[in-house]
PDB file of C-alpha atoms in Angstrom:
ATOM      1  CA  UNK A 179     -42.032  52.876  29.647  1.00  0.00           C
ATOM      2  CA  UNK A 180     -40.096  54.680  26.943  1.00  0.00           C
ATOM      3  CA  UNK A 181     -36.895  53.117  25.589  1.00  0.00           C
ATOM      4  CA  UNK A 182     -34.166  55.185  23.936  1.00  0.00           C
ATOM      5  CA  UNK A 183     -32.319  52.866  21.550  1.00  0.00           C
ATOM      6  CA  UNK A 184     -28.623  53.784  21.188  1.00  0.00           C
ATOM      7  CA  UNK A 185     -25.472  52.222  19.780  1.00  0.00           C
ATOM      8  CA  UNK A 186     -22.053  53.063  21.256  1.00  0.00           C
ATOM      9  CA  UNK A 187     -18.374  52.605  20.445  1.00  0.00           C
ATOM     10  CA  UNK A 188     -16.097  51.263  23.121  1.00  0.00           C
ATOM     11  CA  UNK A 189     -12.437  52.114  22.796  1.00  0.00           C
ATOM     12  CA  UNK A 190     -10.249  51.120  25.761  1.00  0.00           C
ATOM     13  CA  UNK A 191      -6.588  52.057  25.483  1.00  0.00           C
ATOM     14  CA  UNK A 192      -3.950  51.947  28.221  1.00  0.00           C
ATOM     15  CA  UNK A 193      -6.649  51.162  30.782  1.00  0.00           C
ATOM     16  CA  UNK A 194      -8.773  54.204  29.889  1.00  0.00           C
ATOM     17  CA  UNK A 195     -11.954  54.560  27.831  1.00  0.00           C
ATOM     18  CA  UNK A 196     -12.717  57.167  25.202  1.00  0.00           C
ATOM     19  CA  UNK A 197     -15.675  59.311  26.290  1.00  0.00           C
ATOM     20  CA  UNK A 198     -17.412  62.474  25.143  1.00  0.00           C
ATOM     21  CA  UNK A 199     -19.350  65.353  26.615  1.00  0.00           C
ATOM     22  CA  UNK A 200     -21.994  67.130  24.555  1.00  0.00           C
ATOM     23  CA  UNK A 201     -22.569  70.879  24.722  1.00  0.00           C
ATOM     24  CA  UNK A 202     -24.670  71.794  27.732  1.00  0.00           C
ATOM     25  CA  UNK A 203     -24.390  68.351  29.377  1.00  0.00           C
ATOM     26  CA  UNK A 204     -22.923  67.700  32.808  1.00  0.00           C
ATOM     27  CA  UNK A 205     -21.913  64.045  32.336  1.00  0.00           C
ATOM     28  CA  UNK A 206     -19.805  62.082  29.883  1.00  0.00           C
ATOM     29  CA  UNK A 207     -21.148  59.510  27.441  1.00  0.00           C
ATOM     30  CA  UNK A 208     -19.596  56.860  25.231  1.00  0.00           C
ATOM     31  CA  UNK A 209     -19.408  57.966  21.589  1.00  0.00           C
ATOM     32  CA  UNK A 210     -22.433  56.915  19.556  1.00  0.00           C
ATOM     33  CA  UNK A 211     -26.091  57.726  19.382  1.00  0.00           C
ATOM     34  CA  UNK A 212     -29.603  56.943  18.284  1.00  0.00           C
ATOM     35  CA  UNK A 213     -30.308  54.958  15.172  1.00  0.00           C
ATOM     36  CA  UNK A 214     -32.191  56.498  12.275  1.00  0.00           C
ATOM     37  CA  UNK A 215     -35.080  54.713  10.549  1.00  0.00           C
ATOM     38  CA  UNK A 216     -33.904  51.558   8.811  1.00  0.00           C
ATOM     39  CA  UNK A 217     -30.381  51.612  10.248  1.00  0.00           C
ATOM     40  CA  UNK A 218     -28.747  48.538  11.700  1.00  0.00           C
ATOM     41  CA  UNK A 219     -26.321  48.615  14.593  1.00  0.00           C
ATOM     42  CA  UNK A 220     -23.179  49.010  12.505  1.00  0.00           C
ATOM     43  CA  UNK A 221     -24.688  51.638  10.204  1.00  0.00           C
ATOM     44  CA  UNK A 222     -25.645  53.688  13.258  1.00  0.00           C
ATOM     45  CA  UNK A 223     -22.281  53.185  14.911  1.00  0.00           C
ATOM     46  CA  UNK A 224     -20.251  54.199  11.843  1.00  0.00           C
ATOM     47  CA  UNK A 225     -22.397  57.279  11.171  1.00  0.00           C
ATOM     48  CA  UNK A 226     -22.565  58.517  14.750  1.00  0.00           C
ATOM     49  CA  UNK A 227     -18.842  58.126  15.462  1.00  0.00           C
ATOM     50  CA  UNK A 228     -17.936  59.853  12.191  1.00  0.00           C
ATOM     51  CA  UNK A 229     -20.329  62.732  13.032  1.00  0.00           C
ATOM     52  CA  UNK A 230     -19.207  63.094  16.650  1.00  0.00           C
ATOM     53  CA  UNK A 231     -15.469  62.415  16.450  1.00  0.00           C
ATOM     54  CA  UNK A 232     -14.479  62.705  12.785  1.00  0.00           C
ATOM     55  CA  UNK A 233     -12.958  59.209  12.682  1.00  0.00           C
ATOM     56  CA  UNK A 234     -13.755  56.279  10.404  1.00  0.00           C
ATOM     57  CA  UNK A 235     -14.460  52.973  12.130  1.00  0.00           C
ATOM     58  CA  UNK A 236     -13.444  49.771  10.369  1.00  0.00           C
ATOM     59  CA  UNK A 237     -16.722  47.818  10.212  1.00  0.00           C
ATOM     60  CA  UNK A 238     -14.807  44.607   9.480  1.00  0.00           C
ATOM     61  CA  UNK A 239     -13.209  44.747  12.934  1.00  0.00           C
ATOM     62  CA  UNK A 240     -16.407  45.524  14.869  1.00  0.00           C
ATOM     63  CA  UNK A 241     -17.098  43.159  17.768  1.00  0.00           C
ATOM     64  CA  UNK A 242     -20.220  43.108  19.889  1.00  0.00           C
ATOM     65  CA  UNK A 243     -19.512  43.792  23.588  1.00  0.00           C
ATOM     66  CA  UNK A 244     -23.012  43.724  25.065  1.00  0.00           C
ATOM     67  CA  UNK A 245     -26.300  45.523  25.507  1.00  0.00           C
ATOM     68  CA  UNK A 246     -26.847  47.487  28.702  1.00  0.00           C
ATOM     69  CA  UNK A 247     -29.934  49.172  30.207  1.00  0.00           C
ATOM     70  CA  UNK A 248     -30.354  51.991  32.737  1.00  0.00           C
ATOM     71  CA  UNK A 249     -32.402  55.054  33.585  1.00  0.00           C
ATOM     72  CA  UNK A 250     -31.833  57.652  30.844  1.00  0.00           C
ATOM     73  CA  UNK A 251     -29.888  60.642  32.179  1.00  0.00           C
ATOM     74  CA  UNK A 252     -31.970  63.805  32.296  1.00  0.00           C
ATOM     75  CA  UNK A 253     -35.234  62.042  31.379  1.00  0.00           C
ATOM     76  CA  UNK A 254     -38.373  61.062  33.276  1.00  0.00           C
ATOM     77  CA  UNK A 255     -38.161  58.003  35.536  1.00  0.00           C
ATOM     78  CA  UNK A 256     -40.140  55.995  32.980  1.00  0.00           C
ATOM     79  CA  UNK A 257     -37.422  56.464  30.319  1.00  0.00           C
ATOM     80  CA  UNK A 258     -34.729  53.835  29.915  1.00  0.00           C
ATOM     81  CA  UNK A 259     -31.739  53.827  27.582  1.00  0.00           C
ATOM     82  CA  UNK A 260     -30.727  50.600  25.852  1.00  0.00           C
ATOM     83  CA  UNK A 261     -27.074  50.861  24.801  1.00  0.00           C
ATOM     84  CA  UNK A 262     -25.755  48.279  22.355  1.00  0.00           C
ATOM     85  CA  UNK A 263     -21.949  48.434  22.399  1.00  0.00           C
ATOM     86  CA  UNK A 264     -19.219  47.471  19.952  1.00  0.00           C
ATOM     87  CA  UNK A 265     -15.469  47.775  19.737  1.00  0.00           C
ATOM     88  CA  UNK A 266     -13.833  48.518  16.370  1.00  0.00           C
ATOM     89  CA  UNK A 267     -10.536  49.725  14.985  1.00  0.00           C
ATOM     90  CA  UNK A 268     -10.474  53.229  13.544  1.00  0.00           C
ATOM     91  CA  UNK A 269      -8.581  55.654  11.344  1.00  0.00           C
ATOM     92  CA  UNK A 270      -8.070  59.290  12.230  1.00  0.00           C
ATOM     93  CA  UNK A 271      -7.693  61.274  15.424  1.00  0.00           C
ATOM     94  CA  UNK A 272     -10.783  61.593  17.648  1.00  0.00           C
ATOM     95  CA  UNK A 273     -11.761  65.240  18.003  1.00  0.00           C
ATOM     96  CA  UNK A 274     -14.960  67.005  19.087  1.00  0.00           C
ATOM     97  CA  UNK A 275     -17.394  67.659  16.236  1.00  0.00           C
ATOM     98  CA  UNK A 276     -21.064  68.658  15.881  1.00  0.00           C
ATOM     99  CA  UNK A 277     -22.706  68.543  19.335  1.00  0.00           C
ATOM    100  CA  UNK A 278     -19.597  67.161  21.062  1.00  0.00           C
ATOM    101  CA  UNK A 279     -17.743  69.743  23.139  1.00  0.00           C
ATOM    102  CA  UNK A 280     -15.078  67.548  24.739  1.00  0.00           C
ATOM    103  CA  UNK A 281     -13.315  64.241  24.075  1.00  0.00           C
ATOM    104  CA  UNK A 282     -11.557  62.644  27.047  1.00  0.00           C
ATOM    105  CA  UNK A 283      -9.970  59.369  28.147  1.00  0.00           C
ATOM    106  CA  UNK A 284     -11.503  58.295  31.461  1.00  0.00           C
ATOM    107  CA  UNK A 285     -10.424  55.696  33.993  1.00  0.00           C
ATOM    108  CA  UNK A 286     -12.581  53.694  36.371  1.00  0.00           C
ATOM    109  CA  UNK A 287     -12.113  56.374  39.045  1.00  0.00           C
ATOM    110  CA  UNK A 288     -14.084  58.714  36.755  1.00  0.00           C
ATOM    111  CA  UNK A 289     -17.159  56.451  36.938  1.00  0.00           C
ATOM    112  CA  UNK A 290     -19.237  59.035  38.894  1.00  0.00           C
ATOM    113  CA  UNK A 291     -18.758  61.508  36.006  1.00  0.00           C
ATOM    114  CA  UNK A 292     -20.603  59.354  33.415  1.00  0.00           C
ATOM    115  CA  UNK A 293     -24.269  58.544  32.748  1.00  0.00           C
ATOM    116  CA  UNK A 294     -25.999  55.670  34.579  1.00  0.00           C
ATOM    117  CA  UNK A 295     -25.785  53.270  31.637  1.00  0.00           C
ATOM    118  CA  UNK A 296     -22.112  54.133  31.135  1.00  0.00           C
ATOM    119  CA  UNK A 297     -21.488  53.360  34.826  1.00  0.00           C
ATOM    120  CA  UNK A 298     -22.799  49.841  34.214  1.00  0.00           C
ATOM    121  CA  UNK A 299     -20.566  49.576  31.150  1.00  0.00           C
ATOM    122  CA  UNK A 300     -17.563  50.843  33.169  1.00  0.00           C
ATOM    123  CA  UNK A 301     -18.194  48.033  35.697  1.00  0.00           C
ATOM    124  CA  UNK A 302     -18.337  45.485  32.890  1.00  0.00           C
ATOM    125  CA  UNK A 303     -15.140  46.800  31.280  1.00  0.00           C
ATOM    126  CA  UNK A 304     -13.261  46.845  34.577  1.00  0.00           C
ATOM    127  CA  UNK A 305     -13.958  43.110  34.844  1.00  0.00           C
ATOM    128  CA  UNK A 306     -13.430  42.183  31.169  1.00  0.00           C
ATOM    129  CA  UNK A 307     -11.270  44.734  29.337  1.00  0.00           C
ATOM    130  CA  UNK A 308      -8.768  46.113  31.823  1.00  0.00           C
ATOM    131  CA  UNK A 309     -10.415  49.463  32.510  1.00  0.00           C
ATOM    132  CA  UNK A 310      -8.365  50.947  35.359  1.00  0.00           C
TER     133      UNK A 310
END
């Protein structure tokens, strides 16, 4: 089994969650990405969100939400994604950058439009963070 290790930012506002769609992809993903060699969770989170959305997360406000596992979208059946999620305050206005083509706020009704691991996270957030 192959595991893709990712870190993601969770931002729920007015019952909706901030999500992104990369160029050429057909589903939405939470902002974040794969860690580079030697990076911890927060280092990865801060770097990836800055690269993808052009906003600066406040590391001092970061709170662990959970770690979720699912089949990796678009990969062989033996590939699983492990998504470690955090909330954090931020400065700036989220906008698409680098490989990100679209930034959207999704509600729970949009669950079928996101990756398998994000669907699990949507379920969790519906029960714990007021995702509507």
